[in-house]
Amino acid sequence: MVRVRFAPSPTGYLHVGGLRTALYNWLLARREGGQFLLRIEDTDRTRLVEGAVEALLDSLKWAGITPDEGALVGGPYGPYVQSERLPIYREMVDKLIAAGHAYYCFCTPEELAARRAEKEAQGESTAYDRHCRSLSKEEVERRLGAGEPYVVRMIIPDGREIVIDDVVRGQVSFDSSLVDDQILLKSDGFPTYHLAAVVDDHLMKITHVIRGEEWLSSTPKHVLLYEYFGWEPPKFAHVPLIINESGKKLSKRDGDVSVEAYREKGYLPEGLLNFLAMLGWNPGDEREFFTKETLAECFSLERVRKSGAVFDFNKLLYINGLHMRTIPADKLADMVLPFFDKAGWERPERDYLIKVIEVMAERANLLTDYVEPIPYFYKDPTEYEEATVKKRWKAASHELLSGWADEMKNMEEFTPEALEASLRAYAESHGVGAGQLIHPTRLAITGVGNGPSLFHMMEVLGKDTCLRRIEAALKVLA
Ligand code: GLU
């Protein structure tokens, strides 16, 4: 039975890289008929952010990557929040001490800093100097008895080659001499990530640890811990970093990194997930459109690549557009309506919005594309884009438009076909090209130079609105 986990630390929001990690775990569980767990790793008390757990869960729920077991959902291996498991870690640490795999360390932060500075000045390694490894049993007892603060460190043997068989990266080997005597239990009684993750992965019967590449260098410590405890380690799969165009780790400076930001910008969960899935993984063929379900059918860790995956914002937009166009207009309308509230605009009638969506569908890649970029569907323009006026409003425009508007008044059918026929006939009878009328009409009705098909848009707006706007524009652009 495959059991995988997503184990975020609640230090803020859900990062897109975190969502990709969660997705890969979820996909493997779905594909293998296994279970996907959510564990909250909140043992670093200095980095806790209030409301971060809720924000995380909210983003996961929006994405539809929901756990089968874990924090909030419950399950047989709980609690799934590490701060509620302190006695378990204490017991495990005591076992390691008793077996000679870990030791008490009483070095104070000040002492450590001073010794580190000294070594740095001499150009030596600044790793922990293992000072407390050699304290006598009596001294340890005495200092514990006196209530001195301490941490517990694991013993890292010298000169061992630790080999990890990573599903993504193949064999990776580490020289143990370069690994620090890692702190397992901190002076506040909380475990470090390393101890807690290993203990929990074992007790929660995790079979595959799928996580970001940044954790690869910690894995030798984890492997040693499994060995010390006499436990079978899980399979490890370290997925590539998400990088920007210049090969650096994606950061806020490159653009949005929180899942919430994409949600607010009008991305669909399906679009974001499809895009993220393919950051570092590919199906082995040309397909690029996937739902979570079709991904789960073909996902495999073996097709995750080693090198960094470039976050291409244009590609994300494109993929999102593909998903947008699979959703029927009436369903899209319900998804778009809340964005009017966010924009501080009055909500249009639902039926009217459906018509707007039908006209705009080919051009919209985001839910928000149906709101801010097309104000003219919801309000009369109050300004006319200067560059477009310069380019499109010619000496003859006023007379032409006002003449055609008069004809429009008598039109019985206000359909795209009828409008186009009428415009073309009018232009021809006045010896000008259709463009001489099309561009000024668009400018008058929308205030801008670009948009969807003019005649379809006019039908949606309706005759009264079109005539009112043309009249207003003729006054301003006189
Ligand atoms: N708590 C770690 C994080 O925030 C999890 C690392 C792991 O999956 O082992 O990324």
Coordinates of C-alpha atoms and ligand atoms in Angstrom, one line a residue:
M1 CA 0.0 0.0 0.0
V2 CA 1.5 3.3 -1.1
R3 CA 1.3 6.0 1.6
V4 CA 2.7 9.4 0.8
R5 CA 2.5 12.7 2.7
F6 CA 2.7 16.4 2.2
A7 CA 4.3 18.0 5.2
P8 CA 4.3 21.7 5.1
S9 CA 5.5 24.1 7.8
P10 CA 3.0 26.8 8.5
T11 CA 5.3 29.7 7.9
G12 CA 3.0 31.8 5.7
Y13 CA 1.1 30.8 2.6
L14 CA 1.2 27.8 0.2
H15 CA 4.0 28.3 -2.3
V16 CA 3.4 27.1 -5.8
G17 CA 6.4 24.8 -5.4
G18 CA 4.6 23.4 -2.3
L19 CA 1.5 22.8 -4.3
R20 CA 3.5 20.9 -6.9
T21 CA 5.0 18.7 -4.2
A22 CA 1.5 18.1 -2.8
L23 CA 0.2 17.3 -6.3
Y24 CA 3.0 14.8 -7.1
N25 CA 2.3 13.0 -3.8
W26 CA -1.4 13.1 -4.4
L27 CA -1.0 11.8 -8.0
L28 CA 1.1 8.9 -6.9
A29 CA -1.4 8.0 -4.2
R30 CA -4.3 8.1 -6.8
R31 CA -2.4 6.2 -9.4
E32 CA -1.4 3.4 -7.0
G33 CA -4.7 3.3 -5.0
G34 CA -2.8 4.5 -2.0
Q35 CA -3.2 7.2 0.6
F36 CA -2.2 10.8 0.8
L37 CA -1.5 12.3 4.2
L38 CA -1.3 15.9 5.3
R39 CA 1.1 16.5 8.2
I40 CA 1.7 19.9 9.8
E41 CA 5.4 20.4 10.7
D42 CA 5.2 23.2 13.2
T43 CA 8.2 22.4 15.4
D44 CA 10.1 25.6 14.6
R45 CA 8.3 27.9 17.0
T46 CA 10.3 30.9 15.8
R47 CA 8.8 30.7 12.3
L48 CA 5.2 30.2 13.1
V49 CA 2.8 32.6 11.5
E50 CA -0.7 33.0 12.8
G51 CA -3.4 31.8 10.4
A52 CA -0.9 30.0 8.2
V53 CA -2.4 26.5 8.7
E54 CA -5.8 27.8 7.8
A55 CA -4.4 29.6 4.7
L56 CA -2.6 26.4 3.7
L57 CA -5.6 24.2 4.0
D58 CA -7.8 26.7 2.2
S59 CA -5.4 26.8 -0.8
L60 CA -5.2 22.9 -0.9
K61 CA -9.0 22.7 -0.8
W62 CA -9.3 25.2 -3.6
A63 CA -6.9 23.1 -5.6
G64 CA -8.8 20.0 -4.8
I65 CA -5.7 18.3 -3.4
T66 CA -7.4 17.0 -0.3
P67 CA -5.8 14.5 2.1
D68 CA -7.3 11.0 2.8
E69 CA -5.8 11.2 6.2
G70 CA -4.1 13.8 8.4
A71 CA -4.5 17.2 10.0
L72 CA -8.2 18.1 10.3
V73 CA -9.3 15.0 8.5
G74 CA -8.0 12.6 11.2
G75 CA -7.0 9.0 10.8
P76 CA -5.4 6.1 12.7
Y77 CA -1.9 7.5 13.0
G78 CA -2.6 10.9 14.5
P79 CA -2.1 13.4 15.8
Y80 CA -0.9 14.8 12.5
V81 CA 0.3 18.1 13.9
Q82 CA 3.8 17.7 15.2
S83 CA 3.5 20.1 18.1
E84 CA 0.9 17.6 19.5
R85 CA 3.4 14.8 19.3
L86 CA 6.2 16.0 21.7
P87 CA 6.1 13.0 24.0
I88 CA 6.7 10.7 21.1
Y89 CA 9.8 12.5 20.0
R90 CA 11.1 12.6 23.5
E91 CA 10.8 8.9 23.9
M92 CA 12.6 8.3 20.6
V93 CA 15.4 10.7 21.5
D94 CA 15.9 8.9 24.8
K95 CA 16.2 5.6 22.9
L96 CA 18.9 7.1 20.7
I97 CA 20.8 8.4 23.8
A98 CA 20.5 5.1 25.5
A99 CA 21.9 3.3 22.5
G100 CA 24.8 5.7 22.1
H101 CA 23.6 7.3 18.9
A102 CA 22.9 10.7 20.4
Y103 CA 24.2 12.8 23.2
Y104 CA 23.4 15.8 25.4
C105 CA 25.1 19.0 24.4
F106 CA 25.3 21.9 26.8
C107 CA 27.2 24.4 24.6
T108 CA 25.5 27.7 24.8
P109 CA 24.7 29.7 21.6
E110 CA 27.4 32.3 22.8
E111 CA 30.1 29.6 23.2
L112 CA 29.2 28.1 19.8
A113 CA 29.3 31.5 18.1
A114 CA 32.7 32.3 19.7
R115 CA 34.2 29.0 18.7
R116 CA 32.8 29.3 15.2
A117 CA 34.3 32.7 14.7
E118 CA 37.7 31.5 15.8
K119 CA 37.6 28.7 13.4
E120 CA 36.4 30.9 10.6
A121 CA 39.4 33.2 11.2
Q122 CA 41.7 30.2 10.9
G123 CA 40.0 29.1 7.8
E124 CA 38.7 25.9 9.3
S125 CA 35.4 24.1 9.0
T126 CA 32.8 25.8 11.1
A127 CA 30.9 22.5 11.8
Y128 CA 30.0 21.8 15.4
D129 CA 33.3 20.7 17.1
R130 CA 31.6 17.8 18.9
H131 CA 32.7 19.3 22.2
C132 CA 30.0 17.5 24.3
R133 CA 30.4 14.1 22.6
S134 CA 33.1 13.2 25.1
L135 CA 31.5 14.4 28.3
S136 CA 31.5 11.8 31.0
K137 CA 28.3 10.2 32.1
E138 CA 28.8 11.8 35.6
E139 CA 29.2 15.2 34.2
V140 CA 26.1 14.9 32.0
E141 CA 24.1 13.7 35.1
R142 CA 25.4 16.6 37.2
R143 CA 24.6 19.3 34.6
L144 CA 21.2 17.9 33.9
G145 CA 20.6 17.7 37.6
A146 CA 21.6 21.4 37.9
G147 CA 19.0 22.2 35.3
E148 CA 21.4 23.5 32.6
P149 CA 19.7 24.0 29.3
Y150 CA 20.7 21.5 26.6
V151 CA 20.1 20.2 23.2
V152 CA 20.4 16.6 22.0
R153 CA 22.6 15.9 19.0
M154 CA 23.0 12.8 16.8
I155 CA 26.3 11.2 16.4
I156 CA 27.5 11.2 12.8
P157 CA 30.2 8.7 12.2
D158 CA 33.4 9.7 10.5
G159 CA 34.4 8.5 7.1
R160 CA 31.3 6.7 6.0
E161 CA 29.9 6.9 2.5
I162 CA 26.1 7.2 2.8
V163 CA 24.4 6.3 -0.5
I164 CA 20.9 7.3 -1.2
D165 CA 19.0 5.6 -4.0
D166 CA 16.7 8.4 -5.1
V167 CA 13.9 7.6 -7.5
V168 CA 14.4 10.8 -9.4
R169 CA 18.2 11.4 -9.0
G170 CA 19.5 7.8 -9.0
Q171 CA 22.4 7.0 -6.6
V172 CA 23.6 10.0 -4.7
S173 CA 26.4 9.6 -2.2
F174 CA 27.5 11.7 0.7
D175 CA 30.7 11.7 2.8
S176 CA 29.6 11.5 6.4
S177 CA 32.7 13.5 7.5
L178 CA 31.1 16.5 6.0
V179 CA 27.9 16.1 7.9
D180 CA 27.4 18.0 11.2
D181 CA 26.3 16.4 14.5
Q182 CA 22.7 17.4 13.8
I183 CA 20.6 18.7 16.7
L184 CA 17.6 16.4 17.2
L185 CA 16.0 18.0 20.2
K186 CA 16.1 21.7 20.8
S187 CA 16.5 23.5 24.2
D188 CA 12.8 24.3 24.1
G189 CA 12.0 20.6 24.1
F190 CA 10.8 20.6 20.5
P191 CA 12.3 18.3 18.0
T192 CA 14.1 19.6 14.9
Y193 CA 12.5 18.8 11.6
H194 CA 15.0 16.0 11.0
L195 CA 14.0 13.9 14.0
A196 CA 10.3 14.7 13.7
A197 CA 10.1 13.9 10.0
V198 CA 11.9 10.6 10.3
V199 CA 9.9 9.5 13.4
D200 CA 6.6 10.5 11.8
D201 CA 7.3 9.0 8.4
H202 CA 8.1 5.7 10.1
L203 CA 5.1 5.7 12.5
M204 CA 2.7 6.9 9.8
K205 CA 3.9 4.1 7.6
I206 CA 5.0 6.4 4.8
T207 CA 6.3 4.4 1.8
H208 CA 7.6 7.3 -0.5
V209 CA 9.0 10.6 0.6
I210 CA 8.5 13.0 -2.3
R211 CA 9.8 16.5 -1.6
G212 CA 11.8 19.4 -3.0
E213 CA 15.4 19.1 -4.0
E214 CA 16.4 21.4 -1.1
W215 CA 16.0 18.5 1.3
L216 CA 18.4 16.2 -0.5
S217 CA 21.3 17.3 1.6
S218 CA 19.4 16.4 4.8
T219 CA 18.7 12.9 3.6
P220 CA 22.0 11.3 4.8
K221 CA 21.1 12.3 8.3
H222 CA 17.6 10.8 7.9
V223 CA 19.1 7.6 6.5
L224 CA 21.4 7.3 9.5
L225 CA 18.4 7.9 11.8
Y226 CA 16.5 5.0 10.2
E227 CA 19.6 2.9 10.7
Y228 CA 20.0 3.9 14.4
F229 CA 16.3 3.1 15.0
G230 CA 16.5 -0.1 13.1
W231 CA 13.7 0.9 10.8
E232 CA 13.3 0.4 7.0
P233 CA 13.7 3.7 5.2
P234 CA 11.0 4.8 2.7
K235 CA 11.8 5.5 -0.9
F236 CA 13.1 9.0 -1.5
A237 CA 12.2 11.2 -4.5
H238 CA 13.6 14.7 -4.6
V239 CA 11.9 16.8 -7.2
P240 CA 13.7 19.6 -9.0
L241 CA 13.7 23.2 -7.9
I242 CA 11.4 25.7 -9.7
I243 CA 13.6 28.3 -11.2
N244 CA 13.2 31.5 -13.2
E245 CA 14.4 32.3 -16.7
S246 CA 17.9 33.0 -15.4
G247 CA 18.2 29.7 -13.6
K248 CA 17.8 31.1 -10.1
K249 CA 15.2 29.8 -7.6
L250 CA 11.9 31.3 -8.3
S251 CA 11.3 34.2 -5.9
K252 CA 8.8 36.9 -5.3
R253 CA 10.9 39.2 -7.5
D254 CA 10.0 37.1 -10.5
G255 CA 6.3 37.3 -9.9
D256 CA 3.6 35.7 -7.7
V257 CA 4.7 32.6 -5.8
S258 CA 1.7 32.0 -3.6
V259 CA -1.2 29.8 -4.7
E260 CA -3.6 32.4 -3.3
A261 CA -2.2 35.1 -5.6
Y262 CA -3.0 32.9 -8.6
R263 CA -6.5 32.2 -7.3
E264 CA -7.1 35.9 -6.9
K265 CA -5.8 36.7 -10.4
G266 CA -8.5 34.4 -11.8
Y267 CA -6.6 31.2 -12.5
L268 CA -8.5 28.0 -12.4
P269 CA -7.2 25.3 -10.0
E270 CA -7.2 22.9 -13.0
G271 CA -5.1 25.2 -15.0
L272 CA -2.6 25.8 -12.3
L273 CA -2.3 22.1 -11.4
N274 CA -1.9 21.1 -15.1
F275 CA 0.9 23.7 -15.4
L276 CA 2.6 22.7 -12.2
A277 CA 2.4 19.0 -13.0
M278 CA 4.5 19.6 -16.1
L279 CA 7.1 21.7 -14.3
G280 CA 9.6 18.9 -14.0
W281 CA 7.5 16.0 -15.3
N282 CA 6.3 15.1 -18.7
P283 CA 4.0 12.4 -20.1
G284 CA 6.6 11.2 -22.6
D285 CA 4.5 12.5 -25.6
E286 CA 3.2 15.7 -26.9
R287 CA 0.1 16.0 -24.8
E288 CA -0.1 19.1 -22.7
F289 CA -3.7 19.3 -21.6
F290 CA -4.5 17.3 -18.5
T291 CA -7.0 17.2 -15.7
K292 CA -6.1 15.9 -12.3
E293 CA -7.7 12.6 -13.2
T294 CA -6.0 12.1 -16.5
L295 CA -2.7 13.1 -14.8
A296 CA -3.2 10.4 -12.2
E297 CA -3.5 7.8 -15.0
C298 CA -0.1 8.5 -16.4
F299 CA 1.9 10.1 -13.7
S300 CA 5.1 8.4 -12.6
L301 CA 8.1 9.5 -10.5
E302 CA 10.4 7.9 -13.1
R303 CA 9.4 10.6 -15.5
V304 CA 10.3 13.4 -13.1
R305 CA 13.5 15.0 -14.3
K306 CA 16.5 16.0 -12.3
S307 CA 17.3 19.5 -13.5
G308 CA 15.5 22.7 -12.5
A309 CA 12.1 23.5 -14.0
V310 CA 11.6 27.0 -15.4
F311 CA 8.4 28.7 -14.4
D312 CA 7.1 30.1 -17.6
F313 CA 4.3 32.6 -16.8
N314 CA 3.1 32.7 -20.4
K315 CA 2.8 29.0 -20.6
L316 CA 0.7 29.0 -17.4
L317 CA -1.6 31.6 -18.9
Y318 CA -2.0 29.5 -22.1
I319 CA -2.7 26.3 -20.2
N320 CA -5.2 28.1 -18.0
G321 CA -6.9 29.3 -21.2
L322 CA -7.3 25.8 -22.5
H323 CA -9.1 24.8 -19.3
M324 CA -11.3 27.9 -19.4
R325 CA -12.6 26.9 -22.8
T326 CA -13.7 23.5 -21.5
I327 CA -16.1 25.1 -19.0
P328 CA -19.7 25.9 -20.2
A329 CA -20.5 29.7 -20.2
D330 CA -23.2 29.4 -17.5
K331 CA -20.9 27.6 -15.2
L332 CA -18.2 30.2 -15.9
A333 CA -20.6 32.9 -15.1
D334 CA -21.0 31.7 -11.5
M335 CA -17.2 31.5 -11.2
V336 CA -16.7 35.0 -12.6
L337 CA -19.4 36.9 -10.6
P338 CA -17.4 37.0 -7.4
F339 CA -14.6 38.9 -9.2
F340 CA -17.0 41.8 -9.8
D341 CA -17.2 42.2 -6.0
K342 CA -13.4 42.1 -5.8
A343 CA -13.2 44.8 -8.4
G344 CA -15.7 46.9 -6.6
W345 CA -18.0 46.8 -9.6
E346 CA -21.7 46.1 -9.6
R347 CA -22.5 42.6 -10.6
P348 CA -24.2 42.3 -14.1
E349 CA -27.3 40.2 -14.6
R350 CA -26.2 36.5 -14.8
D351 CA -27.9 36.0 -18.3
Y352 CA -26.1 39.1 -19.6
L353 CA -22.8 37.9 -18.3
I354 CA -23.3 34.6 -20.0
K355 CA -23.6 36.4 -23.3
V356 CA -20.5 38.4 -22.7
I357 CA -18.6 35.2 -21.9
E358 CA -19.8 33.6 -25.2
V359 CA -18.5 36.5 -27.2
M360 CA -15.2 36.7 -25.3
A361 CA -14.5 33.0 -24.7
E362 CA -11.7 32.7 -27.4
R363 CA -9.8 35.6 -25.9
A364 CA -10.1 34.9 -22.2
N365 CA -7.4 33.0 -20.3
L366 CA -8.4 34.1 -16.8
L367 CA -11.7 34.4 -15.0
T368 CA -10.7 38.1 -14.4
D369 CA -10.5 38.6 -18.2
Y370 CA -14.3 38.8 -18.1
V371 CA -14.1 41.8 -15.7
E372 CA -11.5 44.5 -15.6
P373 CA -10.1 44.3 -19.1
I374 CA -13.6 44.8 -20.7
P375 CA -15.3 47.6 -18.7
Y376 CA -17.2 48.6 -21.8
F377 CA -19.5 45.6 -21.4
Y378 CA -20.7 46.9 -18.1
K379 CA -20.4 50.7 -18.2
D380 CA -20.5 53.4 -20.9
P381 CA -17.0 54.7 -21.7
T382 CA -16.2 58.1 -20.2
E383 CA -12.9 58.4 -22.0
Y384 CA -11.5 57.6 -25.4
E385 CA -8.1 56.2 -25.8
E386 CA -5.9 59.0 -27.1
A387 CA -3.7 56.9 -29.4
T388 CA -6.7 55.2 -31.0
V389 CA -8.5 58.6 -31.5
K390 CA -5.4 59.8 -33.3
K391 CA -5.1 56.7 -35.4
R392 CA -8.8 56.0 -36.2
W393 CA -10.8 59.1 -35.9
K394 CA -10.5 60.8 -39.3
A395 CA -12.0 64.0 -40.7
A396 CA -14.9 62.0 -42.2
S397 CA -15.5 59.8 -39.2
H398 CA -18.1 62.1 -37.6
E399 CA -20.3 62.3 -40.5
L400 CA -20.0 58.7 -41.5
L401 CA -20.8 57.4 -38.0
S402 CA -23.6 59.7 -37.4
G403 CA -25.1 58.7 -40.7
W404 CA -24.8 55.0 -40.1
A405 CA -26.3 55.5 -36.6
D406 CA -29.4 57.0 -38.2
E407 CA -29.8 53.8 -40.3
M408 CA -29.2 51.7 -37.2
K409 CA -32.2 53.3 -35.5
N410 CA -34.4 51.7 -38.1
M411 CA -32.9 48.2 -38.0
E412 CA -35.4 45.6 -36.9
E413 CA -33.0 42.8 -36.3
F414 CA -29.9 43.8 -34.3
T415 CA -27.9 40.7 -35.1
P416 CA -24.2 40.5 -36.1
E417 CA -25.2 39.5 -39.6
A418 CA -27.6 42.3 -40.0
L419 CA -25.2 44.8 -38.5
E420 CA -22.4 43.8 -40.7
A421 CA -24.5 43.9 -43.9
S422 CA -25.8 47.3 -42.9
L423 CA -22.4 48.7 -42.2
R424 CA -20.8 47.4 -45.3
A425 CA -23.7 48.7 -47.5
Y426 CA -23.5 52.1 -45.9
A427 CA -19.7 52.3 -46.3
E428 CA -20.0 51.2 -50.0
S429 CA -22.7 53.7 -50.8
H430 CA -20.4 56.4 -49.4
G431 CA -17.4 55.2 -51.3
V432 CA -15.3 54.3 -48.3
G433 CA -13.8 51.0 -47.0
A434 CA -15.7 49.2 -44.2
G435 CA -12.7 49.9 -41.9
Q436 CA -13.5 53.6 -42.1
L437 CA -16.6 52.9 -40.2
I438 CA -15.7 49.8 -38.1
H439 CA -12.9 51.4 -36.2
P440 CA -14.7 54.7 -35.3
T441 CA -17.7 52.6 -34.2
R442 CA -15.6 50.4 -31.9
L443 CA -13.9 53.5 -30.5
A444 CA -17.2 55.2 -29.9
I445 CA -18.8 52.2 -28.2
T446 CA -15.9 51.0 -26.1
G447 CA -13.5 53.9 -25.8
V448 CA -10.6 51.6 -26.9
G449 CA -9.2 50.3 -30.1
N450 CA -9.2 46.5 -29.5
G451 CA -11.7 43.9 -28.4
P452 CA -13.9 41.1 -29.6
S453 CA -15.8 40.9 -32.8
L454 CA -17.5 44.3 -33.1
F455 CA -20.9 43.1 -34.4
H456 CA -21.2 40.3 -31.9
M457 CA -20.3 42.8 -29.1
M458 CA -23.0 45.2 -30.4
E459 CA -25.6 42.5 -30.3
V460 CA -24.8 41.8 -26.7
L461 CA -24.8 45.5 -25.7
G462 CA -28.1 46.0 -27.6
K463 CA -29.3 48.8 -29.8
D464 CA -30.2 51.3 -27.2
T465 CA -26.8 51.2 -25.5
C466 CA -25.0 51.3 -28.8
L467 CA -26.9 54.3 -30.0
R468 CA -26.6 56.1 -26.7
R469 CA -22.8 55.6 -26.7
I470 CA -22.4 56.7 -30.3
E471 CA -24.3 59.8 -29.6
A472 CA -22.2 60.6 -26.6
A473 CA -18.9 59.9 -28.5
L474 CA -20.0 62.2 -31.4
K475 CA -20.3 65.0 -29.0
V476 CA -16.9 64.4 -27.4
L477 CA -15.1 63.6 -30.6
A478 CA -16.7 66.4 -32.6
Ligands
GLU1 N1 8.3 20.7 6.6 C1 9.1 20.6 5.4 C2 8.8 21.7 4.5 O1 8.3 22.7 4.9 C3 8.9 19.2 4.8 C4 10.1 18.6 4.1 C5 9.7 17.1 3.9 O2 8.8 16.9 3.1 O3 10.4 16.2 4.4 O4 9.1 21.7 3.3

